[in-house]
Amino acid sequence: MKFRTFLRHMREGSKNIFRNGWMTVASVGAVTTTLILVGAFIALMLNINQMATNIEDDVQVNVLIDPTLDDEGITALGEQIAEIDGVESVTFSSKDEQLESLVESMGEDGQAWQLFEQDNPLNHAYEVYAEEPEQTGTVAASIQNLEGAQEVNYGQEVVQQLFDFNQYARYIGLALIIGLLFTAIFLISNTIKITIMARSREIGIMKLVGATNGFIRWPFFIEGLLLGVLGSIIPIAVIMTGYYYLYHNLSDKISFSFVEILPFNPFAWQLSLIILLIGATIGVWGSVMSVRKFLKV
């Protein structure tokens, strides 16, 4: 395509935006609303996904060591655990460290356990992390078969429910985002369709004088692109401002270690680029759908 022809398509596509008047305003407004919802939902889902990942990464297998094992037996057990497929790390925790951890985790109620410092009833243990959180159950089952592993715990039922919940949340979030995107595509598609119907006579004349389908379609592609880009400007501003406020006002107030908000920079900039690309893509796609279905030349 010649540069002059491309400029002509750009001019025609831009003119179409103004020719449609209130239809353009309505379409851009609808796309803006949709992209605000899409952007906010993407930000929410990515932060939830980050929190879910943090929780999954904290899942560990706690291996209580048989108290009859001597130091060599304990070392040998640790080496055997490390050789199991899917094991990422193995850390020894003495019974004194186990007691200290228990006291800290129980807060004020844990002070009663300090009475056992001289006669500690707990076992030495190995803290084991799997390479992938989903491998935790398999790794735990393999450790259970090892001699010297008195008890293997990882909160089986709770962990499995956690994995299932995270998986469902991701699927539902993805489905809702796709649904919102198709709504925006439908809105832009209808605007382009009305434009094509209103200019059907002009398109027929262009066809009679030798214009190709591609030559006729290009301005509509440009129009769809511009509608998508224009519809993404306000969502970017709203989400950038909102996320900046939330990040700087909530980050220091969250007391749970696994609840971690993604940092404003670079996340907000990356999200803005995603929204811009989504807007441009659904604009062009909506145009393509309309041209293919309703452009009868």
CSV table of C-alpha atoms in Angstrom, one decimal:
chain,number,residue,atom,x,y,z
A,1,MET,CA,0.0,0.0,0.0
A,2,LYS,CA,1.3,3.5,-1.0
A,3,PHE,CA,1.9,6.0,1.8
A,4,ARG,CA,-0.5,8.5,0.1
A,5,THR,CA,-3.2,5.8,0.0
A,6,PHE,CA,-2.6,5.1,3.6
A,7,LEU,CA,-3.0,8.8,4.5
A,8,ARG,CA,-6.2,8.8,2.6
A,9,HIS,CA,-7.6,5.9,4.6
A,10,MET,CA,-6.5,7.6,7.8
A,11,ARG,CA,-8.3,10.8,6.8
A,12,GLU,CA,-11.5,8.9,5.9
A,13,GLY,CA,-11.4,6.8,9.0
A,14,SER,CA,-11.0,10.0,11.1
A,15,LYS,CA,-13.9,11.7,9.3
A,16,ASN,CA,-16.1,8.8,9.9
A,17,ILE,CA,-15.7,9.4,13.7
A,18,PHE,CA,-17.1,12.9,13.3
A,19,ARG,CA,-19.7,12.0,10.7
A,20,ASN,CA,-21.4,9.6,13.1
A,21,GLY,CA,-21.7,12.3,15.8
A,22,TRP,CA,-23.7,11.0,18.7
A,23,MET,CA,-23.3,7.4,17.7
A,24,THR,CA,-19.5,7.8,18.0
A,25,VAL,CA,-20.0,9.4,21.4
A,26,ALA,CA,-22.3,6.6,22.5
A,27,SER,CA,-19.9,3.9,21.3
A,28,VAL,CA,-16.8,5.5,22.8
A,29,GLY,CA,-18.8,6.0,26.1
A,30,ALA,CA,-19.9,2.4,26.1
A,31,VAL,CA,-16.4,1.1,25.3
A,32,THR,CA,-15.0,3.4,28.0
A,33,THR,CA,-17.3,1.9,30.6
A,34,THR,CA,-16.6,-1.6,29.5
A,35,LEU,CA,-12.8,-1.1,29.5
A,36,ILE,CA,-13.0,0.5,33.0
A,37,LEU,CA,-14.7,-2.7,34.2
A,38,VAL,CA,-12.2,-4.9,32.3
A,39,GLY,CA,-9.2,-3.0,33.6
A,40,ALA,CA,-10.5,-3.0,37.2
A,41,PHE,CA,-11.3,-6.6,37.0
A,42,ILE,CA,-7.9,-7.5,35.5
A,43,ALA,CA,-6.2,-5.5,38.3
A,44,LEU,CA,-8.3,-7.3,40.9
A,45,MET,CA,-7.7,-10.8,39.4
A,46,LEU,CA,-4.0,-10.3,39.0
A,47,ASN,CA,-3.7,-9.2,42.6
A,48,ILE,CA,-5.8,-12.1,43.8
A,49,ASN,CA,-3.7,-14.4,41.7
A,50,GLN,CA,-0.6,-12.9,43.3
A,51,MET,CA,-2.0,-13.5,46.8
A,52,ALA,CA,-3.0,-17.0,45.8
A,53,THR,CA,0.5,-17.7,44.5
A,54,ASN,CA,2.0,-16.4,47.7
A,55,ILE,CA,-0.2,-18.7,49.8
A,56,GLU,CA,0.6,-21.7,47.5
A,57,ASP,CA,4.3,-20.9,47.8
A,58,ASP,CA,4.0,-21.0,51.6
A,59,VAL,CA,2.6,-24.5,51.6
A,60,GLN,CA,5.1,-26.8,53.1
A,61,VAL,CA,5.4,-30.4,54.1
A,62,ASN,CA,6.3,-30.8,57.8
A,63,VAL,CA,8.1,-34.1,58.4
A,64,LEU,CA,8.3,-35.1,62.1
A,65,ILE,CA,11.4,-37.2,62.6
A,66,ASP,CA,11.3,-40.4,64.6
A,67,PRO,CA,12.9,-39.5,68.0
A,68,THR,CA,14.8,-42.8,68.1
A,69,LEU,CA,17.0,-41.7,65.1
A,70,ASP,CA,20.5,-40.6,65.9
A,71,ASP,CA,22.3,-37.7,64.1
A,72,GLU,CA,23.4,-40.0,61.2
A,73,GLY,CA,19.9,-41.3,60.7
A,74,ILE,CA,18.5,-37.8,60.7
A,75,THR,CA,21.0,-36.7,58.1
A,76,ALA,CA,20.3,-39.8,56.0
A,77,LEU,CA,16.6,-39.1,56.1
A,78,GLY,CA,17.2,-35.5,54.9
A,79,GLU,CA,19.3,-36.8,52.0
A,80,GLN,CA,16.6,-39.3,51.0
A,81,ILE,CA,13.9,-36.6,51.1
A,82,ALA,CA,16.1,-34.3,48.9
A,83,GLU,CA,16.4,-37.0,46.2
A,84,ILE,CA,12.6,-37.3,45.8
A,85,ASP,CA,11.3,-36.0,42.5
A,86,GLY,CA,9.6,-32.6,42.8
A,87,VAL,CA,11.4,-31.6,46.0
A,88,GLU,CA,12.8,-28.1,45.8
A,89,SER,CA,14.3,-27.6,49.3
A,90,VAL,CA,14.7,-29.5,52.6
A,91,THR,CA,15.4,-27.6,55.8
A,92,PHE,CA,16.1,-29.1,59.2
A,93,SER,CA,14.3,-27.6,62.2
A,94,SER,CA,15.3,-28.7,65.6
A,95,LYS,CA,12.7,-29.4,68.3
A,96,ASP,CA,13.8,-26.2,70.0
A,97,GLU,CA,13.1,-24.2,66.9
A,98,GLN,CA,9.8,-26.0,66.5
A,99,LEU,CA,8.8,-25.0,70.0
A,100,GLU,CA,9.9,-21.4,69.4
A,101,SER,CA,7.9,-21.3,66.2
A,102,LEU,CA,4.8,-22.7,68.0
A,103,VAL,CA,5.0,-20.1,70.8
A,104,GLU,CA,5.3,-17.3,68.2
A,105,SER,CA,2.4,-18.6,66.1
A,106,MET,CA,0.0,-18.8,69.1
A,107,GLY,CA,0.7,-15.3,70.4
A,108,GLU,CA,-0.2,-14.8,74.1
A,109,ASP,CA,-1.7,-18.3,74.3
A,110,GLY,CA,1.7,-19.7,73.3
A,111,GLN,CA,3.4,-18.5,76.5
A,112,ALA,CA,2.1,-21.6,78.3
A,113,TRP,CA,4.3,-23.7,76.0
A,114,GLN,CA,7.4,-21.9,77.3
A,115,LEU,CA,7.1,-24.2,80.4
A,116,PHE,CA,8.3,-27.1,78.2
A,117,GLU,CA,11.6,-25.4,77.3
A,118,GLN,CA,13.5,-27.7,79.7
A,119,ASP,CA,11.6,-30.8,78.7
A,120,ASN,CA,10.6,-30.3,75.1
A,121,PRO,CA,8.1,-32.9,74.0
A,122,LEU,CA,8.3,-31.9,70.3
A,123,ASN,CA,10.1,-33.8,67.5
A,124,HIS,CA,12.9,-32.6,65.3
A,125,ALA,CA,11.5,-32.0,61.8
A,126,TYR,CA,12.2,-31.3,58.2
A,127,GLU,CA,10.4,-28.5,56.4
A,128,VAL,CA,10.0,-29.5,52.8
A,129,TYR,CA,8.9,-27.4,49.8
A,130,ALA,CA,7.9,-28.8,46.5
A,131,GLU,CA,9.0,-27.3,43.2
A,132,GLU,CA,5.4,-26.8,42.2
A,133,PRO,CA,2.6,-26.3,44.9
A,134,GLU,CA,0.5,-28.9,43.1
A,135,GLN,CA,3.2,-31.5,43.7
A,136,THR,CA,2.9,-31.1,47.5
A,137,GLY,CA,0.6,-34.1,47.9
A,138,THR,CA,2.7,-36.4,45.8
A,139,VAL,CA,5.9,-35.4,47.6
A,140,ALA,CA,4.2,-35.9,51.0
A,141,ALA,CA,3.1,-39.4,50.0
A,142,SER,CA,6.6,-40.3,48.9
A,143,ILE,CA,8.1,-39.0,52.2
A,144,GLN,CA,5.6,-41.0,54.2
A,145,ASN,CA,7.1,-44.2,52.9
A,146,LEU,CA,10.6,-43.4,54.1
A,147,GLU,CA,11.9,-45.0,57.3
A,148,GLY,CA,12.4,-42.5,60.0
A,149,ALA,CA,9.5,-40.2,58.9
A,150,GLN,CA,7.2,-40.6,61.9
A,151,GLU,CA,4.5,-38.2,60.7
A,152,VAL,CA,4.0,-36.1,57.5
A,153,ASN,CA,1.7,-33.1,57.6
A,154,TYR,CA,0.8,-30.4,55.1
A,155,GLY,CA,-2.9,-29.7,55.9
A,156,GLN,CA,-4.1,-32.0,53.2
A,157,GLU,CA,-7.8,-31.1,53.1
A,158,VAL,CA,-7.2,-27.3,53.5
A,159,VAL,CA,-4.4,-27.2,50.9
A,160,GLN,CA,-6.5,-29.1,48.3
A,161,GLN,CA,-9.5,-26.8,48.9
A,162,LEU,CA,-7.1,-23.9,48.5
A,163,PHE,CA,-5.7,-25.2,45.2
A,164,ASP,CA,-9.3,-25.9,43.9
A,165,PHE,CA,-10.5,-22.4,44.9
A,166,ASN,CA,-7.6,-20.7,43.2
A,167,GLN,CA,-8.1,-22.7,40.1
A,168,TYR,CA,-11.9,-21.9,39.9
A,169,ALA,CA,-11.3,-18.2,40.7
A,170,ARG,CA,-8.9,-18.0,37.8
A,171,TYR,CA,-11.3,-19.7,35.4
A,172,ILE,CA,-14.2,-17.5,36.5
A,173,GLY,CA,-12.1,-14.4,36.3
A,174,LEU,CA,-10.9,-15.2,32.8
A,175,ALA,CA,-14.5,-16.0,31.6
A,176,LEU,CA,-15.8,-12.7,33.0
A,177,ILE,CA,-13.0,-10.7,31.3
A,178,ILE,CA,-13.7,-12.5,28.0
A,179,GLY,CA,-17.4,-11.7,28.3
A,180,LEU,CA,-16.7,-8.0,28.9
A,181,LEU,CA,-14.4,-7.9,25.9
A,182,PHE,CA,-17.0,-9.4,23.6
A,183,THR,CA,-19.5,-6.8,24.9
A,184,ALA,CA,-17.1,-4.0,23.8
A,185,ILE,CA,-16.6,-5.7,20.4
A,186,PHE,CA,-20.4,-6.0,19.9
A,187,LEU,CA,-20.8,-2.2,20.7
A,188,ILE,CA,-18.1,-1.2,18.2
A,189,SER,CA,-19.3,-3.7,15.6
A,190,ASN,CA,-22.8,-2.1,15.7
A,191,THR,CA,-21.4,1.4,15.3
A,192,ILE,CA,-19.4,0.3,12.2
A,193,LYS,CA,-22.5,-1.6,10.9
A,194,ILE,CA,-24.7,1.5,11.1
A,195,THR,CA,-21.9,3.5,9.3
A,196,ILE,CA,-21.8,1.0,6.5
A,197,MET,CA,-25.5,1.0,6.1
A,198,ALA,CA,-25.7,4.8,6.0
A,199,ARG,CA,-23.0,4.9,3.4
A,200,SER,CA,-24.1,2.0,1.3
A,201,ARG,CA,-24.9,4.2,-1.7
A,202,GLU,CA,-21.5,5.9,-1.6
A,203,ILE,CA,-19.8,2.5,-1.3
A,204,GLY,CA,-21.7,1.2,-4.3
A,205,ILE,CA,-20.5,4.2,-6.4
A,206,MET,CA,-16.9,3.6,-5.3
A,207,LYS,CA,-17.3,0.0,-6.3
A,208,LEU,CA,-18.6,1.0,-9.7
A,209,VAL,CA,-15.6,3.2,-10.4
A,210,GLY,CA,-13.2,0.4,-9.7
A,211,ALA,CA,-12.5,0.6,-5.9
A,212,THR,CA,-11.4,-2.8,-4.5
A,213,ASN,CA,-12.9,-4.3,-1.4
A,214,GLY,CA,-9.7,-3.7,0.5
A,215,PHE,CA,-9.7,0.0,-0.5
A,216,ILE,CA,-13.3,0.4,0.8
A,217,ARG,CA,-12.7,-1.6,4.0
A,218,TRP,CA,-9.5,0.2,5.2
A,219,PRO,CA,-11.3,3.4,6.4
A,220,PHE,CA,-13.6,1.3,8.5
A,221,PHE,CA,-10.7,-0.6,10.0
A,222,ILE,CA,-9.1,2.8,11.0
A,223,GLU,CA,-12.4,4.0,12.4
A,224,GLY,CA,-12.7,0.9,14.6
A,225,LEU,CA,-9.1,1.3,15.7
A,226,LEU,CA,-9.7,5.0,16.7
A,227,LEU,CA,-12.9,4.1,18.5
A,228,GLY,CA,-11.0,1.5,20.6
A,229,VAL,CA,-8.1,3.8,21.3
A,230,LEU,CA,-10.4,6.7,22.3
A,231,GLY,CA,-12.4,4.4,24.5
A,232,SER,CA,-9.2,3.4,26.4
A,233,ILE,CA,-8.0,6.9,27.3
A,234,ILE,CA,-10.4,7.5,30.2
A,235,PRO,CA,-10.1,3.9,31.6
A,236,ILE,CA,-6.3,4.3,31.7
A,237,ALA,CA,-6.6,7.6,33.6
A,238,VAL,CA,-9.2,6.2,36.0
A,239,ILE,CA,-7.4,3.0,36.8
A,240,MET,CA,-3.9,4.6,37.1
A,241,THR,CA,-5.3,7.2,39.6
A,242,GLY,CA,-7.4,4.6,41.5
A,243,TYR,CA,-4.6,2.1,41.7
A,244,TYR,CA,-2.1,4.7,42.8
A,245,TYR,CA,-4.4,5.7,45.6
A,246,LEU,CA,-5.1,2.2,46.7
A,247,TYR,CA,-1.5,1.1,46.6
A,248,HIS,CA,-0.2,4.0,48.6
A,249,ASN,CA,-3.0,3.9,51.2
A,250,LEU,CA,-3.4,0.1,51.7
A,251,SER,CA,0.1,-1.4,51.4
A,252,ASP,CA,1.2,-0.2,54.8
A,253,LYS,CA,-2.1,-1.2,56.5
A,254,ILE,CA,-2.1,-4.9,55.5
A,255,SER,CA,-0.9,-7.1,58.3
A,256,PHE,CA,-1.0,-10.5,56.5
A,257,SER,CA,2.2,-11.5,54.8
A,258,PHE,CA,0.5,-13.3,51.9
A,259,VAL,CA,-1.7,-10.3,51.1
A,260,GLU,CA,0.7,-8.4,48.9
A,261,ILE,CA,-0.5,-5.7,46.4
A,262,LEU,CA,1.4,-5.6,43.2
A,263,PRO,CA,3.6,-2.5,43.1
A,264,PHE,CA,2.3,0.5,41.2
A,265,ASN,CA,5.4,0.7,39.1
A,266,PRO,CA,5.6,-1.2,36.8
A,267,PHE,CA,2.2,-2.9,37.2
A,268,ALA,CA,0.0,0.1,36.6
A,269,TRP,CA,2.0,1.1,33.4
A,270,GLN,CA,1.8,-2.5,32.2
A,271,LEU,CA,-1.9,-2.6,32.8
A,272,SER,CA,-2.4,0.7,31.0
A,273,LEU,CA,-0.6,-0.7,28.0
A,274,ILE,CA,-2.8,-3.9,28.1
A,275,ILE,CA,-5.9,-1.7,28.2
A,276,LEU,CA,-4.7,0.3,25.2
A,277,LEU,CA,-3.9,-2.8,23.3
A,278,ILE,CA,-7.3,-4.4,24.2
A,279,GLY,CA,-9.1,-1.2,23.1
A,280,ALA,CA,-7.3,-1.1,19.8
A,281,THR,CA,-7.7,-4.8,19.2
A,282,ILE,CA,-11.4,-5.0,20.0
A,283,GLY,CA,-11.9,-1.8,17.8
A,284,VAL,CA,-10.3,-3.4,14.8
A,285,TRP,CA,-11.9,-6.8,15.4
A,286,GLY,CA,-15.4,-5.2,15.7
A,287,SER,CA,-14.7,-3.4,12.5
A,288,VAL,CA,-13.6,-6.6,10.7
A,289,MET,CA,-16.7,-8.5,11.9
A,290,SER,CA,-19.0,-5.7,10.7
A,291,VAL,CA,-17.3,-5.3,7.3
A,292,ARG,CA,-17.3,-9.1,6.6
A,293,LYS,CA,-20.9,-9.5,7.5
A,294,PHE,CA,-22.6,-6.3,6.3
A,295,LEU,CA,-20.4,-4.8,3.5
A,296,LYS,CA,-22.2,-6.0,0.4
A,297,VAL,CA,-20.4,-4.7,-2.6
